[in-house]
Amino acid sequence: MPLDLTADLAAAAEVLAAASEVTLLAHVNPDADALGSAFALGLALHRRGVRVLVSFGAPAEVPETLRGLDVAGLLVPPSAIPAAPAVLVALDAGSVGRLGPLGDRVAATIAAGGQVVVLDHHVSNPGFGTVNVVDDRAEATALVVLRLLDVMGVEVDEPIARCVYAGLVTDTRSFRHASSETHHVAARLLDAGVDAEAVARPLMDSHPFGYLGMLATVLSRAALDRSAVRGLGLVHAVVTLEDAAGLRPEEVESVVDLVRTAQEAEVAAVLKELRPSTWSVSLRSVSRIDVREVAQLLGGGGHRRAAGFTARGDAAGVLADLLGALETVEPEAGA
């Protein structure tokens, strides 16, 4: 069951109803949930005559697979974001740090007397806004945004529904981690005109031919440590800058979904080289390890079964630190 956020949703709707300009920020390295949520809410506000700015701190370009969601041309570069927006909305960001270079807008907005609305589903979110709508039971921030749109009385037509569906289908891994209520929400979005295959295929099942070569190289180096994680097993792989040359971030991000299929390992980790000696590490678990707790020990965050962190050094050192953190986390009861 979703949390009772009636008062929080009403407060957020009141802030947005009074706004003439709204800035919406997704987290760095935005995914379909972050940008889908931003574009869904942004489009609804745009149609009401509000000036809407959507952005994210990094990288410089929006992922190619998400560009089609911005049907109203709301996306702007970080340089176009005011130093202290009157109304700022942070979407799918579990902390101010997840906003990257644009995180300073939060404190600046509050100091200037503005409003910061936080829409999120991360359990670790401290509530860094003036209005916080955080449902850690929701499978995606897109569900929180949909509830807000309903409170605002917005008609959820196909363009808005498509943005919500994009966030939902990706964050639930094609509804494998979705409740019965969320399946009902998906049916509502399909009834609004969403073409499920047209939305999901470019996000999850379409890659350039060079992706296959990168996978062959990276997976050939993958390693299984059966003794790690207190004997539950760790499978890990490394994607270097050379491996990823010429490919989109989407291709690199998808590697963990293949590595995690190793049935001998409870935890999967993929180290992705962002720049020399700097790594983004994706963590996944099956059922017994809270990888969010592991990621937090290493300066990151996320969800119980999907999390990540950023680290500096060589790959061997990052992996050693990860192995150490994994040993400190108590496995949950289970088969």
Coordinates of C-alpha atoms in Angstrom, one line a residue:
M1 CA 0.0 0.0 0.0
P2 CA 1.3 3.5 -0.8
L3 CA 1.9 5.8 2.1
D4 CA -0.8 8.4 3.1
L5 CA 0.7 11.5 1.6
T6 CA -2.5 13.5 1.4
A7 CA -1.2 16.5 3.3
D8 CA 2.2 16.5 1.5
L9 CA 0.6 16.1 -1.9
A10 CA -1.8 19.0 -1.2
A11 CA 1.0 21.2 -0.1
A12 CA 3.0 20.5 -3.2
A13 CA 0.0 21.1 -5.4
E14 CA -0.6 24.4 -3.7
V15 CA 3.0 25.5 -4.3
L16 CA 2.8 24.6 -8.0
A17 CA -0.6 26.2 -8.5
A18 CA 0.7 29.6 -7.4
A19 CA 3.9 29.4 -9.5
S20 CA 4.5 31.3 -12.7
E21 CA 7.9 29.7 -13.3
V22 CA 9.1 26.2 -12.1
T23 CA 12.5 24.7 -12.3
L24 CA 12.6 20.8 -12.3
L25 CA 15.9 19.0 -11.6
A26 CA 16.6 15.3 -12.2
H27 CA 19.6 13.6 -10.6
V28 CA 22.9 13.4 -12.4
N29 CA 23.2 10.6 -15.0
P30 CA 19.4 10.7 -15.2
D31 CA 17.4 7.6 -16.0
A32 CA 13.9 7.2 -17.4
D33 CA 12.3 7.6 -13.9
A34 CA 14.1 10.8 -13.2
L35 CA 13.5 12.5 -16.5
G36 CA 10.2 10.8 -17.2
S37 CA 8.9 12.2 -13.9
A38 CA 10.3 15.7 -14.7
F39 CA 8.8 15.8 -18.2
A40 CA 5.4 14.5 -17.1
L41 CA 5.1 17.2 -14.4
G42 CA 6.7 19.8 -16.6
L43 CA 4.4 19.2 -19.5
A44 CA 1.3 19.5 -17.2
L45 CA 2.6 22.8 -15.8
H46 CA 3.6 24.1 -19.3
R47 CA 0.1 23.5 -20.5
R48 CA -1.1 25.7 -17.7
G49 CA 1.0 28.6 -18.9
V50 CA 3.8 28.1 -16.4
R51 CA 7.4 28.8 -17.6
V52 CA 9.1 25.4 -17.1
L53 CA 12.8 24.6 -17.0
V54 CA 14.0 21.0 -16.9
S55 CA 17.6 20.1 -16.4
F56 CA 20.2 17.9 -14.7
G57 CA 23.8 18.5 -13.5
A58 CA 25.7 15.9 -15.6
P59 CA 26.5 14.7 -18.2
A60 CA 26.4 17.4 -20.8
E61 CA 23.9 15.5 -23.1
V62 CA 20.6 14.0 -22.3
P63 CA 20.5 10.2 -22.9
E64 CA 19.4 9.6 -26.5
T65 CA 16.8 7.1 -25.5
L66 CA 15.0 9.7 -23.4
R67 CA 15.0 12.6 -25.8
G68 CA 11.6 11.6 -27.3
L69 CA 9.9 12.2 -23.9
D70 CA 10.5 15.9 -24.1
V71 CA 7.6 16.7 -26.4
A72 CA 7.4 20.4 -25.4
G73 CA 11.1 21.3 -25.5
L74 CA 11.4 21.9 -21.8
L75 CA 15.0 20.7 -21.3
V76 CA 17.6 23.4 -20.9
P77 CA 21.4 23.2 -20.1
P78 CA 22.5 23.6 -16.5
S79 CA 23.8 27.1 -17.3
A80 CA 20.3 28.3 -17.9
I81 CA 19.1 27.3 -14.4
P82 CA 18.7 30.4 -12.1
A83 CA 21.0 30.6 -9.1
A84 CA 17.9 30.7 -6.8
P85 CA 14.7 29.6 -8.5
A86 CA 11.5 30.8 -7.0
V87 CA 10.1 27.3 -7.1
L88 CA 12.5 24.3 -7.5
V89 CA 11.3 20.7 -7.8
A90 CA 13.9 17.9 -7.2
L91 CA 12.8 14.6 -8.7
D92 CA 14.1 11.1 -8.0
A93 CA 17.1 12.5 -6.0
G94 CA 17.7 10.8 -2.7
S95 CA 19.9 13.6 -1.5
V96 CA 21.1 17.1 -2.5
G97 CA 24.3 15.5 -3.6
R98 CA 22.5 13.5 -6.3
L99 CA 21.8 16.8 -8.0
G100 CA 25.5 17.2 -8.7
P101 CA 26.6 20.7 -9.7
L102 CA 23.0 22.0 -9.5
G103 CA 22.6 20.9 -5.8
D104 CA 23.6 24.4 -4.6
R105 CA 20.3 25.7 -6.0
V106 CA 18.5 24.0 -3.1
A107 CA 20.0 26.0 -0.3
A108 CA 20.0 29.2 -2.4
T109 CA 16.3 28.8 -3.1
I110 CA 15.4 28.3 0.5
A111 CA 17.7 31.2 1.6
A112 CA 15.9 33.5 -0.9
G113 CA 12.5 32.6 0.5
G114 CA 11.6 30.2 -2.4
Q115 CA 10.0 26.8 -2.3
V116 CA 11.8 23.5 -2.8
V117 CA 9.5 20.5 -3.6
V118 CA 11.1 17.1 -3.3
L119 CA 9.4 14.2 -5.2
D120 CA 11.1 10.9 -4.5
H121 CA 10.9 7.2 -3.5
H122 CA 14.2 6.6 -1.9
V123 CA 14.0 5.5 1.7
S124 CA 17.3 7.3 2.5
N125 CA 15.9 10.7 1.4
P126 CA 16.3 13.1 4.4
G127 CA 13.5 15.5 3.2
F128 CA 15.7 18.3 2.1
G129 CA 12.9 20.5 0.7
T130 CA 10.4 22.9 2.1
V131 CA 7.8 20.4 0.9
N132 CA 8.7 16.8 0.8
V133 CA 6.6 14.1 -1.0
V134 CA 8.6 10.9 -0.4
D135 CA 7.0 7.5 -0.7
D136 CA 9.6 4.8 -0.1
R137 CA 7.1 2.1 -0.9
A138 CA 6.6 3.4 -4.4
E139 CA 8.5 1.4 -7.0
A140 CA 9.3 4.6 -9.0
T141 CA 9.2 8.4 -8.5
A142 CA 6.9 8.4 -11.5
L143 CA 4.2 6.9 -9.3
V144 CA 4.6 9.8 -6.8
V145 CA 4.4 12.3 -9.7
L146 CA 1.2 10.6 -11.0
R147 CA -0.4 10.9 -7.6
L148 CA 0.5 14.6 -7.6
L149 CA -0.9 15.1 -11.1
D150 CA -4.2 13.6 -9.9
V151 CA -4.3 15.9 -6.9
M152 CA -3.7 18.8 -9.3
G153 CA -6.6 17.7 -11.5
V154 CA -4.4 17.1 -14.5
E155 CA -5.7 15.1 -17.4
V156 CA -3.2 12.3 -17.9
D157 CA -3.2 12.0 -21.7
E158 CA -0.9 9.9 -23.9
P159 CA 2.2 12.3 -23.8
I160 CA 2.1 12.6 -20.0
A161 CA 1.2 8.9 -19.6
R162 CA 4.2 7.9 -21.8
C163 CA 6.6 9.8 -19.5
V164 CA 5.2 8.1 -16.4
Y165 CA 5.2 4.7 -18.1
A166 CA 8.9 5.1 -19.1
G167 CA 9.8 5.6 -15.5
L168 CA 7.6 2.8 -14.3
V169 CA 8.7 0.1 -16.8
T170 CA 12.4 0.7 -16.2
D171 CA 12.4 1.1 -12.4
T172 CA 10.3 -2.1 -12.0
R173 CA 12.4 -4.1 -14.5
S174 CA 9.5 -4.6 -16.8
F175 CA 7.1 -4.9 -13.8
R176 CA 9.0 -7.8 -12.2
H177 CA 9.1 -5.7 -9.0
A178 CA 5.6 -4.3 -9.2
S179 CA 2.7 -4.6 -6.9
S180 CA -0.8 -5.4 -8.1
E181 CA -1.7 -1.8 -7.6
T182 CA 1.2 -0.7 -9.8
H183 CA 0.0 -3.1 -12.5
H184 CA -3.4 -1.4 -12.3
V185 CA -1.6 1.9 -12.8
A186 CA 0.1 0.5 -15.9
A187 CA -3.2 -0.5 -17.3
R188 CA -4.5 3.0 -16.7
L189 CA -1.5 4.4 -18.7
L190 CA -2.0 1.9 -21.5
D191 CA -5.7 2.9 -21.6
A192 CA -4.5 6.5 -22.0
G193 CA -2.9 5.5 -25.3
V194 CA 0.7 4.4 -24.4
D195 CA 2.2 2.0 -26.8
A196 CA 4.1 -0.2 -24.4
E197 CA 6.5 -1.8 -26.9
A198 CA 7.3 1.6 -28.5
V199 CA 8.2 3.0 -25.1
A200 CA 10.1 0.0 -23.7
R201 CA 12.1 -1.2 -26.7
P202 CA 14.4 1.9 -27.1
L203 CA 14.9 2.1 -23.4
M204 CA 15.7 -1.6 -22.7
D205 CA 16.0 -3.7 -25.8
S206 CA 17.7 -1.6 -28.6
H207 CA 21.5 -1.1 -28.9
P208 CA 24.0 -0.3 -31.7
F209 CA 25.9 -3.2 -33.1
G210 CA 29.1 -2.0 -31.3
Y211 CA 27.4 -2.9 -28.0
L212 CA 27.8 -6.6 -28.8
G213 CA 31.5 -6.2 -29.1
M214 CA 31.8 -4.3 -25.9
L215 CA 29.8 -7.0 -24.1
A216 CA 32.0 -9.7 -25.5
T217 CA 35.1 -8.0 -24.1
V218 CA 33.7 -7.0 -20.8
L219 CA 31.9 -10.3 -20.0
S220 CA 35.0 -12.3 -20.9
R221 CA 36.7 -10.6 -18.0
A222 CA 33.8 -11.0 -15.5
A223 CA 34.8 -12.9 -12.4
L224 CA 32.9 -14.9 -9.8
D225 CA 34.0 -14.9 -6.1
R226 CA 31.9 -17.6 -4.5
S227 CA 33.4 -16.9 -1.0
A228 CA 32.5 -13.2 -1.0
V229 CA 29.5 -11.8 0.8
R230 CA 29.8 -14.3 3.6
G231 CA 29.7 -17.2 1.1
L232 CA 26.7 -15.9 -0.8
G233 CA 28.8 -14.9 -3.8
L234 CA 29.8 -11.8 -5.8
V235 CA 30.0 -11.5 -9.6
H236 CA 31.8 -8.5 -10.9
A237 CA 32.9 -6.9 -14.2
V238 CA 34.8 -3.8 -15.2
V239 CA 33.9 -1.4 -18.2
T240 CA 36.9 0.8 -19.0
L241 CA 36.9 4.0 -21.0
E242 CA 38.4 2.0 -23.9
D243 CA 35.6 -0.6 -23.7
A244 CA 32.9 2.1 -23.8
A245 CA 34.5 4.2 -26.6
G246 CA 31.9 5.2 -29.1
L247 CA 28.9 3.9 -27.2
R248 CA 26.1 5.7 -25.3
P249 CA 25.9 5.8 -21.5
E250 CA 22.8 3.6 -21.9
E251 CA 24.9 0.8 -23.2
V252 CA 27.3 0.9 -20.3
E253 CA 24.5 1.2 -17.8
S254 CA 22.8 -1.9 -19.1
V255 CA 25.8 -4.2 -18.5
V256 CA 24.9 -4.9 -14.9
D257 CA 21.5 -6.4 -16.0
L258 CA 23.5 -9.1 -17.7
V259 CA 26.1 -9.6 -15.0
R260 CA 23.4 -10.0 -12.4
T261 CA 22.0 -13.1 -14.1
A262 CA 24.8 -15.3 -12.7
Q263 CA 22.9 -17.6 -10.5
E264 CA 25.8 -18.4 -8.2
A265 CA 26.1 -14.9 -6.9
E266 CA 23.8 -13.0 -4.5
V267 CA 25.4 -9.6 -5.4
A268 CA 26.5 -8.3 -8.8
A269 CA 28.8 -5.3 -9.3
V270 CA 29.9 -3.4 -12.4
L271 CA 32.7 -0.8 -12.3
K272 CA 32.3 1.8 -15.0
E273 CA 35.1 4.1 -15.7
L274 CA 33.8 7.7 -16.0
R275 CA 37.2 9.3 -16.5
P276 CA 40.8 8.1 -15.6
S277 CA 40.8 6.7 -12.1
T278 CA 37.1 7.6 -11.5
W279 CA 34.5 4.9 -11.3
S280 CA 30.7 4.7 -11.1
V281 CA 29.8 1.4 -9.5
S282 CA 26.4 -0.3 -10.0
L283 CA 25.3 -2.9 -7.4
R284 CA 22.4 -5.4 -7.6
S285 CA 21.3 -8.1 -5.2
V286 CA 18.9 -11.0 -5.5
S287 CA 17.2 -11.2 -2.1
R288 CA 19.4 -11.3 1.0
I289 CA 21.8 -8.3 0.8
D290 CA 20.7 -4.7 1.2
V291 CA 23.0 -3.1 -1.4
R292 CA 21.8 0.4 -0.5
E293 CA 23.5 -0.1 2.9
V294 CA 26.7 -1.2 1.2
A295 CA 26.6 1.8 -1.2
Q296 CA 26.0 4.2 1.7
L297 CA 29.1 2.9 3.4
L298 CA 31.0 3.9 0.3
G299 CA 29.4 7.3 -0.1
G300 CA 26.5 6.4 -2.4
G301 CA 22.9 5.2 -2.0
G302 CA 19.9 3.7 -3.8
H303 CA 17.5 0.9 -3.1
R304 CA 17.6 -2.4 -1.3
R305 CA 18.2 -4.4 -4.4
A306 CA 19.7 -1.7 -6.7
A307 CA 22.2 0.9 -5.6
G308 CA 25.5 2.5 -6.5
F309 CA 28.4 4.8 -5.6
T310 CA 31.3 6.7 -7.1
A311 CA 34.9 6.0 -6.2
R312 CA 38.4 7.1 -7.2
G313 CA 41.5 4.9 -7.6
D314 CA 42.3 1.9 -9.7
A315 CA 39.7 -0.9 -10.3
A316 CA 41.4 -3.3 -8.0
G317 CA 41.3 -0.9 -5.1
V318 CA 37.7 0.0 -5.6
L319 CA 36.8 -3.7 -5.7
A320 CA 38.8 -4.3 -2.5
D321 CA 36.8 -1.5 -0.8
L322 CA 33.6 -3.0 -2.0
L323 CA 34.5 -6.5 -0.8
G324 CA 35.2 -5.0 2.6
A325 CA 31.9 -3.1 2.8
L326 CA 30.0 -6.2 1.7
E327 CA 31.4 -8.2 4.6
T328 CA 30.0 -5.7 7.1
V329 CA 26.4 -6.1 6.0
E330 CA 24.3 -8.7 7.7
P331 CA 22.5 -10.9 5.2
E332 CA 18.7 -11.0 5.6
A333 CA 17.0 -14.2 6.4
G334 CA 16.0 -16.3 3.4
A335 CA 16.6 -19.4 1.4

